[in-house]
Amino acid sequence: MNLSDPRSFTIATARSALDRRELSSTELTRAMLDRIACAEPALHALLEVTEARALADAAAADARLGRGETGPLLGIPVVLKDIFATRGIVTTCGSRILEGFRPPYDSDAAERLARAGSVLVGKANLDEFAMGSSNENSAYGSTRNPWDLERVPGGSSGGSAAAVAAGECLASLGTDTGGSIRLPASFCGLVGLKPTYGRVSRYGVIAYASSLDQVGPFAWTVEDIAAVLGVIAGHDPRDSTSVPRGVPDYTAALTGDVRGLRIGIPREYFADGIAPDVEGATRSAIRLLESQGAQLVEIGLPHTEYAIATYYLVATAEASSNLARYDGVRFGLRRASSGDSLIDMYRQTRDAGFGPEVKRRILLGTYALSAGYCDAYYLKALQVRTLIRRDFLQAFEQCDVIAAPTAPTTAFRLGEKVSDPLAMYLSDIFTTSVNLAGLPGLSLPCGADTAGLPIGLQIIAPAFAEEVALRVGDAYQRATEWHLRRPAEITGLVSGKVA
Ligand code: GLN
């Protein structure tokens, strides 16, 4: 481990160095702040660097460590996607309509991380209102992929992923509505977990599609993910969809033993359109699990082909309703001239405040919900959603977890898909079903393509069986080294431009 390259740390290794008092949280935090200063001009993973807050958090953590306290995240630098409300800290959700908005309260996840003694170093870039798969829909400019600065980090939680991959923090939180944690985790060579719907509170998380949105972590290892999940999971009376159910000891569940575990391989996820490198790496990861004693079972998820259409009806319908609150009256931007009517003010504010993808989603969602079309589109989508959920319930009668690729390709180039929304939507082909069914999905690095770009393996578990997915991922990491790979240093910066 080496402080001049904070990517050499994981939460687990930093934890033992902090507990043994070989390292202070202040030293670790300063190393990350230095890294931020050097990488950010090229990377743009963060919308806000909370330096003063970070140093204060680190000093407080050092005081607790000095009293002999410990805890999974005590003194650990973290980043939050800028969709989490943070009291007094600008929270824009990547949108002009919330420019300069300082929430008067903390989201539940921000509160739990703070209580655990973690150190908040910044707020991460994202696609506007979490709508996107590449980060190119951020109103504040795209984040780049640390593995190749000409490529996207994935979206929508691309800034959260890039920040960990570049060594700006040891873990981050994102949200996943249709793949927004798993896709950037796979594109950036990290582990990312979308927990079961209801496992983590959404209180204070800016809503995109409320029946799908879920909070989850990014880190280098499954072991680290288990540590963060243990802190953020649990019932919160302020979110009526958060489930009052005990939180297992996720770390204790990492036994390294997958003997006898039945892993379902869905034939629909290995169909045409998947890049050969991705298919090869995923299949060899699955073979490795088999060599560790797991049993492979071929399964079918026959409604997979309807997942993208169903997702984009349900998500846009909910978004059109959720985004009605940005009216220029209560928060953020207002555009009006004297003599304007209320309707003029709404119109001008929303026209200036929302970007093109958000407007497209509001239009699609409003259409799908409108009188005369609601039965044909929105209600039909809800029926198909039930079929997709049943596919999984039936599959889990034959297997304990499902293994599949996270995405059909590795990270694509900036600009490659921006003018073709449908091609962009297809990046989510293997992730959206999991959200429609409310299940947990883990993505972990399992290979690299010929250009060296990371490939992600997805492990899907039954509802509230995160620990089983984590156990499988951890067993894989004990036997392989993909999680130890790091991108090349971000160097060659000339006044903030890539040389
Ligand atoms: N890419 C998907 C979308 O644009 C998923 C985004 C997400 O999970 N927030 O809606």
Coordinates of C-alpha atoms and ligand atoms in Angstrom, one line a residue:
M1 CA 0.0 0.0 0.0
N2 CA 1.2 3.4 -0.9
L3 CA -0.4 6.7 -0.1
S4 CA 0.8 8.3 -3.3
D5 CA -1.4 5.9 -5.1
P6 CA -4.6 5.6 -3.0
R7 CA -5.9 3.0 -5.5
S8 CA -3.6 0.5 -3.7
F9 CA -6.0 0.6 -0.8
T10 CA -9.3 -1.1 -0.3
I11 CA -11.6 -0.4 2.6
A12 CA -10.4 -3.6 4.2
T13 CA -6.7 -2.7 4.0
A14 CA -7.3 0.9 5.0
R15 CA -9.4 -0.4 7.9
S16 CA -6.6 -2.5 9.4
A17 CA -4.0 0.3 8.8
L18 CA -6.3 2.8 10.6
D19 CA -7.0 0.4 13.4
R20 CA -3.4 -0.3 14.0
R21 CA -2.7 3.4 14.0
E22 CA -0.2 3.1 11.1
L23 CA -2.2 5.6 9.1
S24 CA -4.6 8.4 10.1
S25 CA -7.8 9.2 8.4
T26 CA -6.5 12.7 7.9
E27 CA -3.5 11.3 5.9
L28 CA -5.7 9.0 3.9
T29 CA -8.1 11.9 3.2
R30 CA -5.4 14.2 2.2
A31 CA -4.0 11.6 -0.2
M32 CA -7.5 11.4 -1.8
L33 CA -7.9 15.2 -2.0
D34 CA -4.5 15.4 -3.7
R35 CA -5.6 12.7 -6.1
I36 CA -8.8 14.6 -6.8
A37 CA -6.8 17.8 -7.6
C38 CA -4.7 16.0 -10.0
A39 CA -7.2 13.7 -11.8
E40 CA -10.4 15.9 -11.8
P41 CA -9.4 18.2 -14.7
A42 CA -9.3 15.2 -17.0
L43 CA -11.9 13.0 -15.3
H44 CA -14.7 15.2 -14.1
A45 CA -16.1 12.6 -11.8
L46 CA -17.2 15.1 -9.2
L47 CA -19.5 18.1 -9.3
E48 CA -18.5 19.3 -5.9
V49 CA -15.3 18.6 -3.8
T50 CA -16.2 18.9 -0.1
E51 CA -12.7 19.5 1.1
A52 CA -13.4 21.4 4.3
R53 CA -16.1 18.9 5.3
A54 CA -13.7 16.0 4.5
L55 CA -11.0 17.3 6.7
A56 CA -13.4 17.9 9.5
D57 CA -14.8 14.4 9.1
A58 CA -11.3 13.0 9.1
A59 CA -10.3 14.8 12.2
A60 CA -13.4 13.6 14.0
A61 CA -12.7 10.1 12.8
D62 CA -9.1 10.3 14.0
A63 CA -10.4 11.4 17.5
R64 CA -12.7 8.4 17.6
L65 CA -9.9 6.1 16.5
G66 CA -7.7 7.6 19.1
R67 CA -10.2 6.6 21.8
G68 CA -9.9 3.0 20.5
E69 CA -13.2 3.0 18.6
T70 CA -13.6 1.2 15.3
G71 CA -16.3 0.4 12.8
P72 CA -16.5 -0.7 9.2
L73 CA -16.3 2.8 7.6
L74 CA -14.8 4.8 10.4
G75 CA -12.3 7.2 8.8
I76 CA -12.9 5.9 5.2
P77 CA -13.2 8.5 2.4
V78 CA -16.4 8.2 0.4
V79 CA -18.3 10.0 -2.4
L80 CA -22.1 10.3 -2.9
K81 CA -23.8 10.5 -6.2
D82 CA -25.2 14.0 -6.5
I83 CA -28.7 12.6 -6.3
F84 CA -28.5 12.2 -2.5
A85 CA -29.6 15.3 -0.6
T86 CA -26.8 16.6 1.6
R87 CA -27.6 19.3 4.1
G88 CA -26.1 22.6 3.1
I89 CA -24.1 21.1 0.2
V90 CA -25.2 21.8 -3.3
T91 CA -27.2 18.9 -4.7
T92 CA -28.2 19.3 -8.4
C93 CA -28.9 15.8 -9.7
G94 CA -26.9 16.8 -12.8
S95 CA -29.6 19.3 -13.8
R96 CA -29.7 23.0 -14.4
I97 CA -33.1 23.1 -12.8
L98 CA -31.5 22.4 -9.4
E99 CA -28.5 24.6 -10.0
G100 CA -27.3 26.0 -6.6
F101 CA -29.9 24.0 -4.6
R102 CA -28.8 23.3 -1.0
P103 CA -31.1 20.8 0.6
P104 CA -32.1 21.6 4.2
Y105 CA -31.8 18.0 5.2
D106 CA -29.6 14.8 4.7
S107 CA -30.8 11.7 2.9
D108 CA -30.9 8.6 5.0
A109 CA -27.9 7.1 3.3
A110 CA -25.8 10.3 3.8
E111 CA -26.9 10.3 7.5
R112 CA -25.9 6.7 8.0
L113 CA -22.5 7.1 6.3
A114 CA -21.9 10.2 8.5
R115 CA -22.9 8.3 11.7
A116 CA -20.6 5.5 10.8
G117 CA -17.7 8.0 10.8
S118 CA -16.9 8.0 7.0
V119 CA -15.4 11.0 5.4
L120 CA -17.4 12.8 2.6
V121 CA -15.0 14.0 0.0
G122 CA -17.4 15.0 -2.8
K123 CA -20.6 14.7 -4.8
A124 CA -20.4 12.7 -8.0
N125 CA -21.5 13.6 -11.5
L126 CA -24.4 11.7 -13.1
D127 CA -26.7 11.7 -16.0
E128 CA -29.3 14.4 -15.4
F129 CA -31.9 13.0 -13.0
A130 CA -30.2 9.6 -13.4
M131 CA -31.5 9.2 -16.9
G132 CA -28.8 7.7 -19.0
S133 CA -26.2 5.0 -19.5
S134 CA -23.1 7.1 -20.2
N135 CA -23.0 10.2 -18.1
E136 CA -23.2 12.3 -21.2
N137 CA -26.6 13.6 -20.2
S138 CA -25.2 15.5 -17.2
A139 CA -25.9 19.3 -17.6
Y140 CA -22.4 19.9 -16.2
G141 CA -20.4 17.9 -18.8
S142 CA -19.5 14.2 -19.1
T143 CA -17.4 12.1 -16.7
R144 CA -14.6 10.1 -18.5
N145 CA -13.7 6.5 -17.9
P146 CA -10.4 6.2 -16.0
W147 CA -9.4 3.2 -18.1
D148 CA -9.6 5.2 -21.3
L149 CA -10.4 8.9 -21.2
E150 CA -12.0 8.8 -24.6
R151 CA -14.6 6.4 -23.3
V152 CA -17.7 6.7 -21.1
P153 CA -17.7 5.5 -17.5
G154 CA -21.3 4.2 -17.9
G155 CA -24.3 5.7 -16.4
S156 CA -26.1 7.1 -14.7
S157 CA -23.8 6.7 -11.6
G158 CA -20.7 7.1 -13.8
G159 CA -19.1 9.8 -11.5
S160 CA -19.4 7.5 -8.5
A161 CA -17.7 4.7 -10.3
A162 CA -15.0 6.8 -11.9
A163 CA -14.2 8.4 -8.6
V164 CA -13.4 5.0 -7.0
A165 CA -11.6 3.7 -10.1
A166 CA -9.4 6.8 -10.1
G167 CA -8.5 6.6 -6.4
E168 CA -10.5 9.7 -5.3
C169 CA -12.3 7.7 -2.6
L170 CA -12.5 4.1 -1.4
A171 CA -16.2 3.6 -1.9
S172 CA -19.1 5.6 -3.3
L173 CA -22.9 5.4 -3.4
G174 CA -25.0 5.4 -6.5
T175 CA -28.6 4.6 -7.4
D176 CA -29.8 1.9 -9.8
T177 CA -33.2 2.3 -11.5
G178 CA -32.4 0.2 -14.6
G179 CA -28.7 -0.6 -14.3
S180 CA -27.1 2.6 -13.1
I181 CA -24.9 1.0 -10.6
R182 CA -24.1 -2.3 -12.3
L183 CA -23.3 -0.8 -15.8
P184 CA -20.8 1.8 -14.5
A185 CA -19.3 -0.9 -12.2
S186 CA -18.8 -3.1 -15.2
F187 CA -17.4 -0.3 -17.4
C188 CA -15.0 0.9 -14.7
G189 CA -13.7 -2.5 -13.4
L190 CA -15.4 -2.2 -10.0
V191 CA -17.9 -4.1 -7.9
G192 CA -21.3 -2.5 -7.7
L193 CA -24.4 -3.8 -6.0
K194 CA -28.1 -2.9 -6.6
P195 CA -29.8 -4.2 -3.4
T196 CA -33.3 -5.6 -3.2
Y197 CA -36.0 -2.9 -3.6
G198 CA -36.8 -1.8 -0.1
R199 CA -33.4 -2.9 1.4
V200 CA -32.0 0.7 1.6
S201 CA -34.0 3.8 2.3
R202 CA -34.7 6.2 -0.6
Y203 CA -35.4 9.0 1.8
G204 CA -33.7 12.1 0.5
V205 CA -32.8 10.5 -2.8
I206 CA -34.1 12.6 -5.7
A207 CA -36.8 10.5 -7.3
Y208 CA -36.6 9.3 -10.9
A209 CA -38.9 6.2 -11.0
S210 CA -40.0 5.4 -7.5
S211 CA -41.0 1.8 -8.0
L212 CA -37.5 1.0 -9.4
D213 CA -35.0 3.3 -7.8
Q214 CA -32.6 1.7 -5.3
V215 CA -29.4 2.9 -3.5
G216 CA -26.2 0.9 -3.6
P217 CA -22.4 0.9 -3.2
F218 CA -19.3 0.8 -5.5
A219 CA -15.9 -0.5 -4.3
W220 CA -13.0 -2.6 -5.5
T221 CA -13.9 -5.8 -3.7
V222 CA -17.0 -7.7 -2.7
E223 CA -15.7 -7.7 0.9
D224 CA -15.8 -3.9 0.8
I225 CA -19.3 -3.9 -0.7
A226 CA -20.5 -6.1 2.2
A227 CA -19.0 -3.5 4.7
V228 CA -20.8 -0.6 3.1
L229 CA -24.1 -2.5 2.6
G230 CA -24.1 -3.3 6.3
V231 CA -24.0 0.4 7.1
I232 CA -26.6 1.7 4.6
A233 CA -29.2 -1.1 4.8
G234 CA -32.1 -1.2 7.2
H235 CA -35.6 0.1 7.8
D236 CA -36.3 3.8 7.7
P237 CA -39.7 5.0 8.8
R238 CA -39.3 8.0 6.5
D239 CA -39.5 5.7 3.4
S240 CA -42.7 3.7 3.4
T241 CA -41.1 1.3 0.9
S242 CA -38.2 0.5 3.1
V243 CA -38.7 -2.9 4.5
P244 CA -38.7 -3.5 8.3
R245 CA -36.5 -6.6 8.3
G246 CA -33.3 -7.3 10.1
V247 CA -29.9 -6.6 8.4
P248 CA -27.8 -9.8 8.2
D249 CA -24.1 -9.7 8.8
Y250 CA -23.0 -9.5 5.2
T251 CA -19.3 -9.8 6.0
A252 CA -19.9 -13.0 8.0
A253 CA -21.7 -14.4 5.0
L254 CA -18.5 -14.3 2.9
T255 CA -17.4 -17.9 3.7
G256 CA -15.7 -18.5 0.3
D257 CA -17.7 -21.7 0.0
V258 CA -20.0 -22.1 -3.1
R259 CA -20.1 -25.9 -3.0
G260 CA -23.5 -27.3 -3.9
L261 CA -24.8 -23.8 -4.8
R262 CA -26.9 -23.9 -8.0
I263 CA -26.1 -21.2 -10.5
G264 CA -28.7 -20.6 -13.2
I265 CA -27.4 -19.6 -16.6
P266 CA -30.2 -17.8 -18.5
R267 CA -30.0 -18.7 -22.2
E268 CA -31.6 -15.4 -23.2
Y269 CA -28.6 -13.5 -21.8
F270 CA -26.2 -15.2 -24.1
A271 CA -28.0 -14.4 -27.3
D272 CA -26.9 -12.4 -30.4
G273 CA -25.6 -9.0 -29.9
I274 CA -23.3 -9.8 -27.0
A275 CA -19.6 -8.9 -27.7
P276 CA -17.5 -12.1 -28.1
D277 CA -15.0 -10.9 -25.4
V278 CA -17.8 -10.3 -23.0
E279 CA -19.4 -13.7 -23.6
G280 CA -16.0 -15.5 -23.3
A281 CA -15.1 -13.8 -20.0
T282 CA -18.5 -14.4 -18.5
R283 CA -18.5 -18.0 -19.5
S284 CA -15.0 -18.6 -18.1
A285 CA -16.0 -16.9 -14.8
I286 CA -19.0 -19.2 -14.6
R287 CA -16.7 -22.2 -15.3
L288 CA -14.4 -21.1 -12.5
L289 CA -17.4 -21.0 -10.1
E290 CA -18.2 -24.5 -11.2
S291 CA -14.7 -25.7 -10.5
Q292 CA -15.2 -24.3 -7.0
G293 CA -18.0 -26.7 -6.5
A294 CA -21.1 -24.8 -7.8
Q295 CA -23.6 -26.6 -9.9
L296 CA -24.6 -25.0 -13.2
V297 CA -28.2 -25.2 -14.4
E298 CA -29.5 -23.8 -17.7
I299 CA -32.6 -21.7 -17.1
G300 CA -35.0 -19.6 -19.2
L301 CA -36.2 -16.0 -18.5
P302 CA -38.6 -16.0 -21.5
H303 CA -39.9 -12.4 -21.2
T304 CA -36.4 -10.9 -21.3
E305 CA -37.0 -9.5 -24.8
Y306 CA -39.7 -7.2 -23.4
A307 CA -37.7 -5.8 -20.6
I308 CA -36.4 -2.7 -22.3
A309 CA -39.8 -1.7 -23.7
T310 CA -41.4 -2.4 -20.3
Y311 CA -38.8 -0.5 -18.4
Y312 CA -38.9 2.6 -20.6
L313 CA -42.7 2.7 -20.2
V314 CA -42.8 2.3 -16.4
A315 CA -39.7 4.5 -15.8
T316 CA -40.8 7.4 -18.0
A317 CA -44.4 7.3 -16.7
E318 CA -43.1 7.6 -13.1
A319 CA -40.5 10.2 -14.1
S320 CA -43.2 12.4 -15.7
S321 CA -45.0 12.4 -12.5
N322 CA -42.0 12.8 -10.2
L323 CA -40.5 15.6 -12.2
A324 CA -43.7 17.7 -12.1
R325 CA -42.5 19.2 -8.9
Y326 CA -39.8 21.2 -10.6
D327 CA -42.0 24.2 -11.3
G328 CA -39.8 27.2 -10.5
V329 CA -41.8 27.8 -7.3
R330 CA -40.2 25.6 -4.7
F331 CA -36.6 24.9 -5.5
G332 CA -33.8 25.7 -7.9
L333 CA -34.2 27.6 -11.1
R334 CA -36.9 30.1 -11.9
R335 CA -37.4 31.8 -15.3
A336 CA -40.0 34.6 -15.5
S337 CA -40.3 38.1 -16.7
S338 CA -42.7 40.7 -15.2
G339 CA -46.2 40.3 -16.6
D340 CA -45.8 36.6 -17.3
S341 CA -48.6 34.3 -16.2
L342 CA -48.0 31.4 -13.9
I343 CA -48.1 29.0 -16.9
D344 CA -45.5 31.1 -18.8
M345 CA -43.3 30.9 -15.7
Y346 CA -43.6 27.1 -15.6
R347 CA -43.0 26.8 -19.3
Q348 CA -39.9 29.0 -19.3
T349 CA -38.4 27.4 -16.2
R350 CA -38.9 23.9 -17.4
D351 CA -37.7 24.7 -20.9
A352 CA -34.5 26.3 -19.6
G353 CA -34.0 23.9 -16.7
F354 CA -34.4 20.4 -18.3
G355 CA -32.0 18.9 -20.8
P356 CA -33.1 17.1 -24.0
E357 CA -33.1 13.5 -22.6
V358 CA -35.2 14.6 -19.6
K359 CA -37.7 16.3 -21.8
R360 CA -37.9 13.2 -24.0
R361 CA -38.6 11.1 -21.0
I362 CA -41.3 13.5 -19.7
L363 CA -42.9 13.5 -23.1
L364 CA -42.8 9.7 -23.4
G365 CA -44.1 9.2 -19.9
T366 CA -46.9 11.7 -20.1
Y367 CA -48.0 10.2 -23.4
A368 CA -48.0 6.7 -21.9
L369 CA -50.2 7.8 -19.1
S370 CA -52.6 10.0 -21.1
A371 CA -56.3 9.2 -21.4
G372 CA -56.8 6.8 -24.3
Y373 CA -53.2 5.5 -24.3
C374 CA -52.8 4.5 -20.6
D375 CA -54.4 1.0 -21.1
A376 CA -52.4 0.3 -24.2
Y377 CA -49.0 1.4 -22.8
Y378 CA -48.7 2.0 -19.1
L379 CA -51.1 -0.7 -17.9
K380 CA -49.9 -3.2 -20.4
A381 CA -46.3 -2.5 -19.2
L382 CA -47.4 -3.3 -15.7
Q383 CA -48.8 -6.6 -16.8
V384 CA -45.6 -7.5 -18.6
R385 CA -43.7 -6.5 -15.5
T386 CA -45.6 -9.2 -13.6
L387 CA -44.6 -11.7 -16.3
I388 CA -40.9 -10.7 -15.9
R389 CA -41.1 -11.0 -12.2
R390 CA -42.7 -14.5 -12.5
D391 CA -39.9 -15.6 -14.8
F392 CA -37.4 -15.0 -12.0
L393 CA -39.6 -16.6 -9.4
Q394 CA -39.9 -19.7 -11.5
A395 CA -36.1 -19.7 -12.3
F396 CA -35.3 -19.5 -8.6
E397 CA -37.1 -22.8 -8.1
Q398 CA -34.3 -24.4 -10.0
C399 CA -31.3 -22.3 -8.9
D400 CA -30.0 -20.2 -6.0
V401 CA -28.5 -17.4 -8.0
I402 CA -28.3 -16.4 -11.7
A403 CA -25.1 -15.5 -13.4
A404 CA -25.0 -13.5 -16.6
P405 CA -23.1 -10.7 -18.3
T406 CA -23.8 -7.2 -16.8
A407 CA -23.7 -5.5 -20.2
P408 CA -23.5 -6.6 -23.8
T409 CA -20.3 -4.6 -24.4
T410 CA -17.4 -2.9 -22.6
A411 CA -17.3 0.9 -22.3
F412 CA -18.1 2.6 -25.5
R413 CA -16.6 5.9 -26.9
L414 CA -17.9 9.3 -25.8
G415 CA -20.3 10.5 -28.4
E416 CA -20.8 7.1 -29.9
K417 CA -24.4 6.7 -28.9
V418 CA -25.6 10.2 -28.0
S419 CA -27.5 10.7 -31.2
D420 CA -29.2 7.3 -31.0
P421 CA -31.3 7.0 -27.8
L422 CA -32.5 3.5 -28.7
A423 CA -28.9 2.2 -29.0
M424 CA -28.1 3.9 -25.7
Y425 CA -31.2 2.2 -24.1
L426 CA -30.0 -1.2 -25.2
S427 CA -26.9 -1.0 -22.9
D428 CA -29.4 -1.9 -20.2
I429 CA -30.6 -5.0 -21.8
F430 CA -29.3 -7.3 -19.0
T431 CA -30.0 -5.0 -16.1
T432 CA -33.5 -3.6 -16.3
S433 CA -35.3 -6.9 -15.6
V434 CA -33.7 -7.1 -12.2
N435 CA -35.2 -3.7 -11.3
L436 CA -38.6 -4.6 -12.7
A437 CA -38.6 -7.7 -10.5
G438 CA -37.2 -5.7 -7.5
L439 CA -34.2 -8.2 -7.0
P440 CA -30.6 -7.7 -5.9
G441 CA -28.0 -7.7 -8.7
L442 CA -24.2 -7.6 -8.2
S443 CA -21.7 -6.7 -10.9
L444 CA -18.0 -7.6 -10.5
P445 CA -15.0 -7.5 -12.8
C446 CA -14.3 -10.9 -14.5
G447 CA -12.1 -10.0 -17.4
A448 CA -10.9 -7.5 -20.0
D449 CA -11.5 -7.1 -23.7
T450 CA -8.6 -7.0 -26.3
A451 CA -8.3 -3.2 -25.5
G452 CA -7.9 -4.0 -21.8
L453 CA -11.3 -2.6 -20.9
P454 CA -13.0 -4.3 -17.9
I455 CA -15.9 -6.8 -18.3
G456 CA -18.5 -7.3 -15.7
L457 CA -20.1 -10.5 -14.4
Q458 CA -23.6 -10.1 -13.0
I459 CA -24.9 -12.2 -10.1
I460 CA -28.7 -12.0 -9.5
A461 CA -30.2 -13.3 -6.3
P462 CA -33.7 -13.7 -4.9
A463 CA -35.2 -10.8 -3.0
F464 CA -33.3 -10.1 0.3
A465 CA -30.7 -12.7 -0.5
E466 CA -27.9 -10.2 -1.1
E467 CA -25.6 -12.3 1.1
V468 CA -25.8 -15.2 -1.3
A469 CA -24.8 -13.0 -4.3
L470 CA -22.0 -11.5 -2.2
R471 CA -20.8 -14.9 -1.2
V472 CA -20.5 -16.0 -4.8
G473 CA -18.8 -12.8 -5.8
D474 CA -16.3 -13.0 -2.9
A475 CA -15.5 -16.7 -3.7
Y476 CA -14.8 -15.7 -7.2
Q477 CA -12.5 -12.9 -6.1
R478 CA -10.6 -15.2 -3.7
A479 CA -9.6 -17.3 -6.7
T480 CA -9.0 -14.6 -9.3
E481 CA -7.1 -11.3 -9.7
W482 CA -9.4 -9.1 -11.9
H483 CA -10.3 -7.0 -8.9
L484 CA -6.6 -6.2 -8.4
R485 CA -6.2 -4.6 -11.8
R486 CA -6.0 -0.8 -11.8
P487 CA -6.2 1.7 -14.7
A488 CA -3.0 3.4 -15.7
E489 CA -2.3 6.7 -13.9
I490 CA -4.1 9.7 -15.3
T491 CA -1.1 11.7 -16.4
G492 CA -0.2 14.1 -19.2
L493 CA -2.5 16.8 -18.1
V494 CA -1.9 20.2 -19.7
S495 CA -4.0 22.9 -18.1
G496 CA -6.9 20.6 -17.5
K497 CA -6.8 19.0 -21.0
V498 CA -5.7 15.5 -21.8
A499 CA -2.3 16.0 -23.6
Ligands
GLN1 N1 -30.0 3.8 -18.3 C1 -31.2 3.6 -17.7 C2 -32.1 4.9 -17.9 O1 -31.6 5.7 -18.6 C3 -31.0 3.4 -16.2 C4 -30.7 4.6 -15.4 C5 -30.7 4.3 -14.0 O2 -30.6 3.1 -13.5 N2 -30.8 5.3 -13.2 O3 -33.1 5.0 -17.4

